[in-house]
Amino acid sequence: SAVISQKPSRDICQRGTSLTIQCQVDSQVTMMFWYRQQPGQSLTLIATANQGSEATYESGFVIDKFPISRPNLTFSTLTVSNMSPEDSSIYLCSVVGGTGQETQYFGPGTRLLVL
Amino acid sequence: RKEVEQDPGPFNVPEGATVAFNCTYSNSASQSFFWYRQDCRKEPKLLMSVYSSGNEDGRFTAQLNRASQYISLLIRDSKLSDSATYLCVVNIYGQNFVFGPGTRLSVLP
């Protein structure tokens, strides 16, 4: 299984500011994803972080708001830009691994509160 | 219609009870199916994959019915430590994982 770490684990931010979340994996992985989980809700996929090219965003998420970097196969960042209270959520990084490349492993998440 | 639907619960059951969760999915092209478990304030973790022939892992049994586009999870002899949210996950178009809203389970002493 993959071991994933995220930084910061939590933060409280003022509206209008930006926060960059880092995701580090202990092995090289092809597929890397960023999810959001709002209080009491399930996970919503924000984007797929592609190594060496632009991220692929899901409907409702745009690059200007959630720029993503993927400089190599073990690391990615997600920036939440120009934050508002509606961005308060848990942000989770995940990778696909396992024998059949079908198992998703998640980082511990970053708890964000925007005031 | 949502892609993956689950009864949100909560299911409150006594220790030792048998409890079953259901999940329906809308896309017939779905290829792989999973149950994940998420403890409060923790990340989701894979509980088990769901195979066409059904599969069992200890007290947990998963079933898939492709014709009805339906997945189930059965937990026998519930333990206090089984209290969590159980997420049904469907893999569509190869690598796109879609999560259900989750079913909350509370096992009571």
PDB file of C-alpha atoms in Angstrom:
ATOM      1  CA  SER A   1       0.000   0.000   0.000  1.00  0.00           C
ATOM      2  CA  ALA A   2       1.040   3.606  -0.513  1.00  0.00           C
ATOM      3  CA  VAL A   3       1.849   5.894   2.395  1.00  0.00           C
ATOM      4  CA  ILE A   4       0.648   9.432   1.817  1.00  0.00           C
ATOM      5  CA  SER A   5       1.339  12.524   3.863  1.00  0.00           C
ATOM      6  CA  GLN A   6      -0.283  15.924   3.574  1.00  0.00           C
ATOM      7  CA  LYS A   7       0.741  19.313   4.864  1.00  0.00           C
ATOM      8  CA  PRO A   8      -0.677  21.242   6.590  1.00  0.00           C
ATOM      9  CA  SER A   9      -2.967  18.924   8.503  1.00  0.00           C
ATOM     10  CA  ARG A  10      -5.227  21.850   9.316  1.00  0.00           C
ATOM     11  CA  ASP A  11      -5.389  25.608   8.912  1.00  0.00           C
ATOM     12  CA  ILE A  12      -7.594  28.568   9.658  1.00  0.00           C
ATOM     13  CA  CYS A  13      -7.462  31.232   6.974  1.00  0.00           C
ATOM     14  CA  GLN A  14      -8.953  34.622   6.277  1.00  0.00           C
ATOM     15  CA  ARG A  15     -11.222  35.087   3.297  1.00  0.00           C
ATOM     16  CA  GLY A  16      -9.497  36.355   0.191  1.00  0.00           C
ATOM     17  CA  THR A  17      -6.229  34.586   0.944  1.00  0.00           C
ATOM     18  CA  SER A  18      -4.832  31.419  -0.645  1.00  0.00           C
ATOM     19  CA  LEU A  19      -3.553  28.177   0.845  1.00  0.00           C
ATOM     20  CA  THR A  20      -1.334  25.588  -0.797  1.00  0.00           C
ATOM     21  CA  ILE A  21      -1.686  21.988   0.344  1.00  0.00           C
ATOM     22  CA  GLN A  22       1.133  19.536  -0.264  1.00  0.00           C
ATOM     23  CA  CYS A  23       0.795  15.806  -0.883  1.00  0.00           C
ATOM     24  CA  GLN A  24       3.780  13.449  -0.716  1.00  0.00           C
ATOM     25  CA  VAL A  25       3.674   9.742  -1.594  1.00  0.00           C
ATOM     26  CA  ASP A  26       6.304   7.208  -0.571  1.00  0.00           C
ATOM     27  CA  SER A  27       6.426   5.618  -4.027  1.00  0.00           C
ATOM     28  CA  GLN A  28       6.006   6.662  -7.636  1.00  0.00           C
ATOM     29  CA  VAL A  29       2.374   6.641  -8.728  1.00  0.00           C
ATOM     30  CA  THR A  30       0.731   7.423 -12.022  1.00  0.00           C
ATOM     31  CA  MET A  31      -2.704   8.465 -10.851  1.00  0.00           C
ATOM     32  CA  MET A  32      -3.051  11.161  -8.221  1.00  0.00           C
ATOM     33  CA  PHE A  33      -6.302  12.860  -7.275  1.00  0.00           C
ATOM     34  CA  TRP A  34      -7.557  15.736  -5.160  1.00  0.00           C
ATOM     35  CA  TYR A  35     -10.895  15.438  -3.377  1.00  0.00           C
ATOM     36  CA  ARG A  36     -12.975  17.706  -1.222  1.00  0.00           C
ATOM     37  CA  GLN A  37     -15.190  16.489   1.594  1.00  0.00           C
ATOM     38  CA  GLN A  38     -17.515  19.057   3.086  1.00  0.00           C
ATOM     39  CA  PRO A  39     -18.951  18.513   6.565  1.00  0.00           C
ATOM     40  CA  GLY A  40     -21.326  15.562   6.632  1.00  0.00           C
ATOM     41  CA  GLN A  41     -20.903  14.933   2.912  1.00  0.00           C
ATOM     42  CA  SER A  42     -19.158  12.357   0.811  1.00  0.00           C
ATOM     43  CA  LEU A  43     -16.089  12.933  -1.294  1.00  0.00           C
ATOM     44  CA  THR A  44     -16.192  15.077  -4.403  1.00  0.00           C
ATOM     45  CA  LEU A  45     -13.419  14.778  -6.959  1.00  0.00           C
ATOM     46  CA  ILE A  46     -11.831  18.144  -7.736  1.00  0.00           C
ATOM     47  CA  ALA A  47      -9.266  17.073 -10.310  1.00  0.00           C
ATOM     48  CA  THR A  48      -6.774  14.500 -11.473  1.00  0.00           C
ATOM     49  CA  ALA A  49      -3.197  15.703 -11.100  1.00  0.00           C
ATOM     50  CA  ASN A  50      -1.240  14.738 -14.202  1.00  0.00           C
ATOM     51  CA  GLN A  51       2.531  14.585 -14.132  1.00  0.00           C
ATOM     52  CA  GLY A  52       4.079  16.897 -16.681  1.00  0.00           C
ATOM     53  CA  SER A  53       0.796  18.359 -17.930  1.00  0.00           C
ATOM     54  CA  GLU A  54      -2.177  20.367 -16.769  1.00  0.00           C
ATOM     55  CA  ALA A  55      -4.563  18.815 -14.282  1.00  0.00           C
ATOM     56  CA  THR A  56      -7.917  17.490 -15.451  1.00  0.00           C
ATOM     57  CA  TYR A  57     -10.725  19.251 -13.602  1.00  0.00           C
ATOM     58  CA  GLU A  58     -14.185  17.926 -12.837  1.00  0.00           C
ATOM     59  CA  SER A  59     -17.317  19.886 -13.596  1.00  0.00           C
ATOM     60  CA  GLY A  60     -17.693  22.796 -11.216  1.00  0.00           C
ATOM     61  CA  PHE A  61     -13.973  23.154 -10.495  1.00  0.00           C
ATOM     62  CA  VAL A  62     -11.649  25.473 -12.406  1.00  0.00           C
ATOM     63  CA  ILE A  63      -7.915  25.948 -12.584  1.00  0.00           C
ATOM     64  CA  ASP A  64      -8.023  29.588 -11.486  1.00  0.00           C
ATOM     65  CA  LYS A  65      -9.664  28.618  -8.224  1.00  0.00           C
ATOM     66  CA  PHE A  66      -7.809  25.344  -7.612  1.00  0.00           C
ATOM     67  CA  PRO A  67      -4.427  25.417  -9.363  1.00  0.00           C
ATOM     68  CA  ILE A  68      -2.603  22.091  -9.117  1.00  0.00           C
ATOM     69  CA  SER A  69       1.020  21.224  -9.619  1.00  0.00           C
ATOM     70  CA  ARG A  70       2.481  17.747 -10.227  1.00  0.00           C
ATOM     71  CA  PRO A  71       6.216  18.145 -10.750  1.00  0.00           C
ATOM     72  CA  ASN A  72       7.006  14.440 -10.358  1.00  0.00           C
ATOM     73  CA  LEU A  73       5.428  11.051  -9.649  1.00  0.00           C
ATOM     74  CA  THR A  74       5.567  11.371  -5.855  1.00  0.00           C
ATOM     75  CA  PHE A  75       4.415  14.917  -5.159  1.00  0.00           C
ATOM     76  CA  SER A  76       1.538  17.279  -5.878  1.00  0.00           C
ATOM     77  CA  THR A  77       0.138  20.533  -4.556  1.00  0.00           C
ATOM     78  CA  LEU A  78      -3.372  21.946  -4.541  1.00  0.00           C
ATOM     79  CA  THR A  79      -3.908  25.656  -3.995  1.00  0.00           C
ATOM     80  CA  VAL A  80      -7.250  26.972  -2.809  1.00  0.00           C
ATOM     81  CA  SER A  81      -7.281  30.531  -4.124  1.00  0.00           C
ATOM     82  CA  ASN A  82      -9.160  33.628  -3.013  1.00  0.00           C
ATOM     83  CA  MET A  83     -10.835  31.650  -0.278  1.00  0.00           C
ATOM     84  CA  SER A  84     -14.343  32.176   1.016  1.00  0.00           C
ATOM     85  CA  PRO A  85     -16.132  30.465   3.933  1.00  0.00           C
ATOM     86  CA  GLU A  86     -17.723  28.072   1.408  1.00  0.00           C
ATOM     87  CA  ASP A  87     -14.258  26.596   0.831  1.00  0.00           C
ATOM     88  CA  SER A  88     -14.161  25.329   4.405  1.00  0.00           C
ATOM     89  CA  SER A  89     -13.757  21.623   3.956  1.00  0.00           C
ATOM     90  CA  ILE A  90     -11.417  18.681   4.210  1.00  0.00           C
ATOM     91  CA  TYR A  91      -9.129  18.346   1.218  1.00  0.00           C
ATOM     92  CA  LEU A  92      -7.819  14.859   0.518  1.00  0.00           C
ATOM     93  CA  CYS A  93      -5.090  13.670  -1.765  1.00  0.00           C
ATOM     94  CA  SER A  94      -5.336  10.128  -3.090  1.00  0.00           C
ATOM     95  CA  VAL A  95      -3.434   7.747  -5.327  1.00  0.00           C
ATOM     96  CA  VAL A  96      -4.322   4.557  -7.118  1.00  0.00           C
ATOM     97  CA  GLY A  97      -2.320   1.436  -6.389  1.00  0.00           C
ATOM     98  CA  GLY A  98      -2.703  -2.210  -5.545  1.00  0.00           C
ATOM     99  CA  THR A  99      -2.192  -5.278  -7.691  1.00  0.00           C
ATOM    100  CA  GLY A 100      -4.794  -4.340 -10.284  1.00  0.00           C
ATOM    101  CA  GLN A 101      -4.218  -0.609  -9.878  1.00  0.00           C
ATOM    102  CA  GLU A 102      -7.758  -0.353  -8.575  1.00  0.00           C
ATOM    103  CA  THR A 103      -7.310   0.501  -4.911  1.00  0.00           C
ATOM    104  CA  GLN A 104      -7.397   4.107  -3.806  1.00  0.00           C
ATOM    105  CA  TYR A 105      -5.237   5.196  -0.909  1.00  0.00           C
ATOM    106  CA  PHE A 106      -5.928   8.475   0.805  1.00  0.00           C
ATOM    107  CA  GLY A 107      -3.804  10.959   2.626  1.00  0.00           C
ATOM    108  CA  PRO A 108      -4.902  12.010   6.116  1.00  0.00           C
ATOM    109  CA  GLY A 109      -6.541  15.146   4.752  1.00  0.00           C
ATOM    110  CA  THR A 110      -6.171  18.870   5.348  1.00  0.00           C
ATOM    111  CA  ARG A 111      -8.892  20.510   7.418  1.00  0.00           C
ATOM    112  CA  LEU A 112      -9.468  24.037   6.216  1.00  0.00           C
ATOM    113  CA  LEU A 113     -11.580  26.639   7.963  1.00  0.00           C
ATOM    114  CA  VAL A 114     -12.088  29.968   6.229  1.00  0.00           C
ATOM    115  CA  LEU A 115     -13.303  32.835   8.344  1.00  0.00           C
TER     116      LEU A 115
ATOM    117  CA  ARG B   1     -30.410  10.746 -10.482  1.00  0.00           C
ATOM    118  CA  LYS B   2     -27.133  10.569  -8.571  1.00  0.00           C
ATOM    119  CA  GLU B   3     -24.490   8.194  -9.890  1.00  0.00           C
ATOM    120  CA  VAL B   4     -24.156   6.293  -6.629  1.00  0.00           C
ATOM    121  CA  GLU B   5     -26.872   6.255  -4.000  1.00  0.00           C
ATOM    122  CA  GLN B   6     -26.885   4.963  -0.435  1.00  0.00           C
ATOM    123  CA  ASP B   7     -29.213   5.203   2.515  1.00  0.00           C
ATOM    124  CA  PRO B   8     -27.407   7.722   4.755  1.00  0.00           C
ATOM    125  CA  GLY B   9     -28.708   6.111   7.947  1.00  0.00           C
ATOM    126  CA  PRO B  10     -27.799   6.269  10.708  1.00  0.00           C
ATOM    127  CA  PHE B  11     -28.163   2.589  11.413  1.00  0.00           C
ATOM    128  CA  ASN B  12     -28.131   2.054  15.161  1.00  0.00           C
ATOM    129  CA  VAL B  13     -27.706  -1.625  15.996  1.00  0.00           C
ATOM    130  CA  PRO B  14     -26.809  -3.563  19.148  1.00  0.00           C
ATOM    131  CA  GLU B  15     -23.545  -5.440  19.444  1.00  0.00           C
ATOM    132  CA  GLY B  16     -23.792  -8.852  17.852  1.00  0.00           C
ATOM    133  CA  ALA B  17     -26.472  -7.843  15.362  1.00  0.00           C
ATOM    134  CA  THR B  18     -26.326  -8.432  11.630  1.00  0.00           C
ATOM    135  CA  VAL B  19     -26.690  -5.325   9.497  1.00  0.00           C
ATOM    136  CA  ALA B  20     -26.878  -4.871   5.726  1.00  0.00           C
ATOM    137  CA  PHE B  21     -26.194  -1.820   3.609  1.00  0.00           C
ATOM    138  CA  ASN B  22     -27.297  -1.321   0.047  1.00  0.00           C
ATOM    139  CA  CYS B  23     -25.936   0.810  -2.741  1.00  0.00           C
ATOM    140  CA  THR B  24     -27.259   1.448  -6.232  1.00  0.00           C
ATOM    141  CA  TYR B  25     -25.368   2.884  -9.180  1.00  0.00           C
ATOM    142  CA  SER B  26     -26.733   4.431 -12.335  1.00  0.00           C
ATOM    143  CA  ASN B  27     -24.012   3.837 -14.926  1.00  0.00           C
ATOM    144  CA  SER B  28     -24.194   0.366 -16.447  1.00  0.00           C
ATOM    145  CA  ALA B  29     -20.645   0.797 -17.763  1.00  0.00           C
ATOM    146  CA  SER B  30     -19.280   0.722 -14.209  1.00  0.00           C
ATOM    147  CA  GLN B  31     -16.416  -1.702 -13.986  1.00  0.00           C
ATOM    148  CA  SER B  32     -15.253  -2.085 -10.406  1.00  0.00           C
ATOM    149  CA  PHE B  33     -16.934  -1.792  -7.064  1.00  0.00           C
ATOM    150  CA  PHE B  34     -15.668  -1.252  -3.547  1.00  0.00           C
ATOM    151  CA  TRP B  35     -16.696  -0.640   0.008  1.00  0.00           C
ATOM    152  CA  TYR B  36     -14.626   1.878   1.944  1.00  0.00           C
ATOM    153  CA  ARG B  37     -14.821   2.643   5.629  1.00  0.00           C
ATOM    154  CA  GLN B  38     -14.369   6.136   7.034  1.00  0.00           C
ATOM    155  CA  ASP B  39     -13.984   6.717  10.740  1.00  0.00           C
ATOM    156  CA  CYS B  40     -14.895  10.074  12.202  1.00  0.00           C
ATOM    157  CA  ARG B  41     -12.313  12.721  11.300  1.00  0.00           C
ATOM    158  CA  LYS B  42     -10.206  10.191   9.380  1.00  0.00           C
ATOM    159  CA  GLU B  43      -9.578   9.444   5.729  1.00  0.00           C
ATOM    160  CA  PRO B  44     -11.460   6.652   3.903  1.00  0.00           C
ATOM    161  CA  LYS B  45      -9.810   3.241   3.859  1.00  0.00           C
ATOM    162  CA  LEU B  46     -10.560   0.277   1.641  1.00  0.00           C
ATOM    163  CA  LEU B  47     -12.696  -2.317   3.400  1.00  0.00           C
ATOM    164  CA  MET B  48     -13.137  -4.707   0.510  1.00  0.00           C
ATOM    165  CA  SER B  49     -13.516  -4.952  -3.220  1.00  0.00           C
ATOM    166  CA  VAL B  50     -16.769  -6.384  -4.557  1.00  0.00           C
ATOM    167  CA  TYR B  51     -16.477  -9.192  -7.081  1.00  0.00           C
ATOM    168  CA  SER B  52     -19.137 -10.457  -9.467  1.00  0.00           C
ATOM    169  CA  SER B  53     -19.363 -13.786  -7.674  1.00  0.00           C
ATOM    170  CA  GLY B  54     -19.638 -12.139  -4.268  1.00  0.00           C
ATOM    171  CA  ASN B  55     -16.915 -12.283  -1.670  1.00  0.00           C
ATOM    172  CA  GLU B  56     -16.466 -12.687   2.027  1.00  0.00           C
ATOM    173  CA  ASP B  57     -13.836 -11.420   4.440  1.00  0.00           C
ATOM    174  CA  GLY B  58     -14.425 -12.622   7.962  1.00  0.00           C
ATOM    175  CA  ARG B  59     -17.647 -11.064   9.214  1.00  0.00           C
ATOM    176  CA  PHE B  60     -18.079  -9.002   6.056  1.00  0.00           C
ATOM    177  CA  THR B  61     -19.823 -10.199   2.893  1.00  0.00           C
ATOM    178  CA  ALA B  62     -20.158  -8.156  -0.281  1.00  0.00           C
ATOM    179  CA  GLN B  63     -22.493  -8.912  -3.162  1.00  0.00           C
ATOM    180  CA  LEU B  64     -22.858  -7.426  -6.635  1.00  0.00           C
ATOM    181  CA  ASN B  65     -25.935  -7.615  -8.829  1.00  0.00           C
ATOM    182  CA  ARG B  66     -25.054  -6.152 -12.217  1.00  0.00           C
ATOM    183  CA  ALA B  67     -28.521  -6.657 -13.654  1.00  0.00           C
ATOM    184  CA  SER B  68     -30.085  -4.528 -10.929  1.00  0.00           C
ATOM    185  CA  GLN B  69     -26.999  -2.278 -10.584  1.00  0.00           C
ATOM    186  CA  TYR B  70     -26.915  -2.961  -6.888  1.00  0.00           C
ATOM    187  CA  ILE B  71     -24.192  -3.649  -4.344  1.00  0.00           C
ATOM    188  CA  SER B  72     -24.597  -4.809  -0.783  1.00  0.00           C
ATOM    189  CA  LEU B  73     -22.473  -5.158   2.337  1.00  0.00           C
ATOM    190  CA  LEU B  74     -23.445  -7.495   5.147  1.00  0.00           C
ATOM    191  CA  ILE B  75     -21.812  -7.277   8.560  1.00  0.00           C
ATOM    192  CA  ARG B  76     -22.365 -10.181  10.914  1.00  0.00           C
ATOM    193  CA  ASP B  77     -21.809 -10.179  14.671  1.00  0.00           C
ATOM    194  CA  SER B  78     -21.364  -6.384  14.803  1.00  0.00           C
ATOM    195  CA  LYS B  79     -18.636  -5.014  17.057  1.00  0.00           C
ATOM    196  CA  LEU B  80     -18.425  -1.596  18.663  1.00  0.00           C
ATOM    197  CA  SER B  81     -15.386  -0.969  16.486  1.00  0.00           C
ATOM    198  CA  ASP B  82     -17.514  -1.363  13.346  1.00  0.00           C
ATOM    199  CA  SER B  83     -19.067   2.049  14.048  1.00  0.00           C
ATOM    200  CA  ALA B  84     -18.111   4.197  11.077  1.00  0.00           C
ATOM    201  CA  THR B  85     -19.418   5.524   7.782  1.00  0.00           C
ATOM    202  CA  TYR B  86     -19.411   2.983   4.965  1.00  0.00           C
ATOM    203  CA  LEU B  87     -18.856   4.396   1.497  1.00  0.00           C
ATOM    204  CA  CYS B  88     -19.891   2.600  -1.667  1.00  0.00           C
ATOM    205  CA  VAL B  89     -17.441   3.367  -4.463  1.00  0.00           C
ATOM    206  CA  VAL B  90     -17.851   2.678  -8.153  1.00  0.00           C
ATOM    207  CA  ASN B  91     -15.105   2.842 -10.731  1.00  0.00           C
ATOM    208  CA  ILE B  92     -16.335   4.232 -14.028  1.00  0.00           C
ATOM    209  CA  TYR B  93     -14.442   4.780 -17.277  1.00  0.00           C
ATOM    210  CA  GLY B  94     -11.331   3.099 -16.010  1.00  0.00           C
ATOM    211  CA  GLN B  95      -9.906   5.401 -13.394  1.00  0.00           C
ATOM    212  CA  ASN B  96     -12.774   7.677 -12.364  1.00  0.00           C
ATOM    213  CA  PHE B  97     -13.899   6.668  -8.864  1.00  0.00           C
ATOM    214  CA  VAL B  98     -17.344   7.856  -7.787  1.00  0.00           C
ATOM    215  CA  PHE B  99     -18.191   7.845  -4.099  1.00  0.00           C
ATOM    216  CA  GLY B 100     -21.616   7.354  -2.640  1.00  0.00           C
ATOM    217  CA  PRO B 101     -22.778   9.640   0.185  1.00  0.00           C
ATOM    218  CA  GLY B 102     -22.032   6.954   2.781  1.00  0.00           C
ATOM    219  CA  THR B 103     -24.080   5.084   5.348  1.00  0.00           C
ATOM    220  CA  ARG B 104     -23.466   5.787   9.016  1.00  0.00           C
ATOM    221  CA  LEU B 105     -23.386   2.825  11.357  1.00  0.00           C
ATOM    222  CA  SER B 106     -23.435   3.031  15.145  1.00  0.00           C
ATOM    223  CA  VAL B 107     -23.019  -0.229  17.038  1.00  0.00           C
ATOM    224  CA  LEU B 108     -24.347   0.178  20.543  1.00  0.00           C
ATOM    225  CA  PRO B 109     -23.241  -1.727  23.656  1.00  0.00           C
TER     226      PRO B 109
END
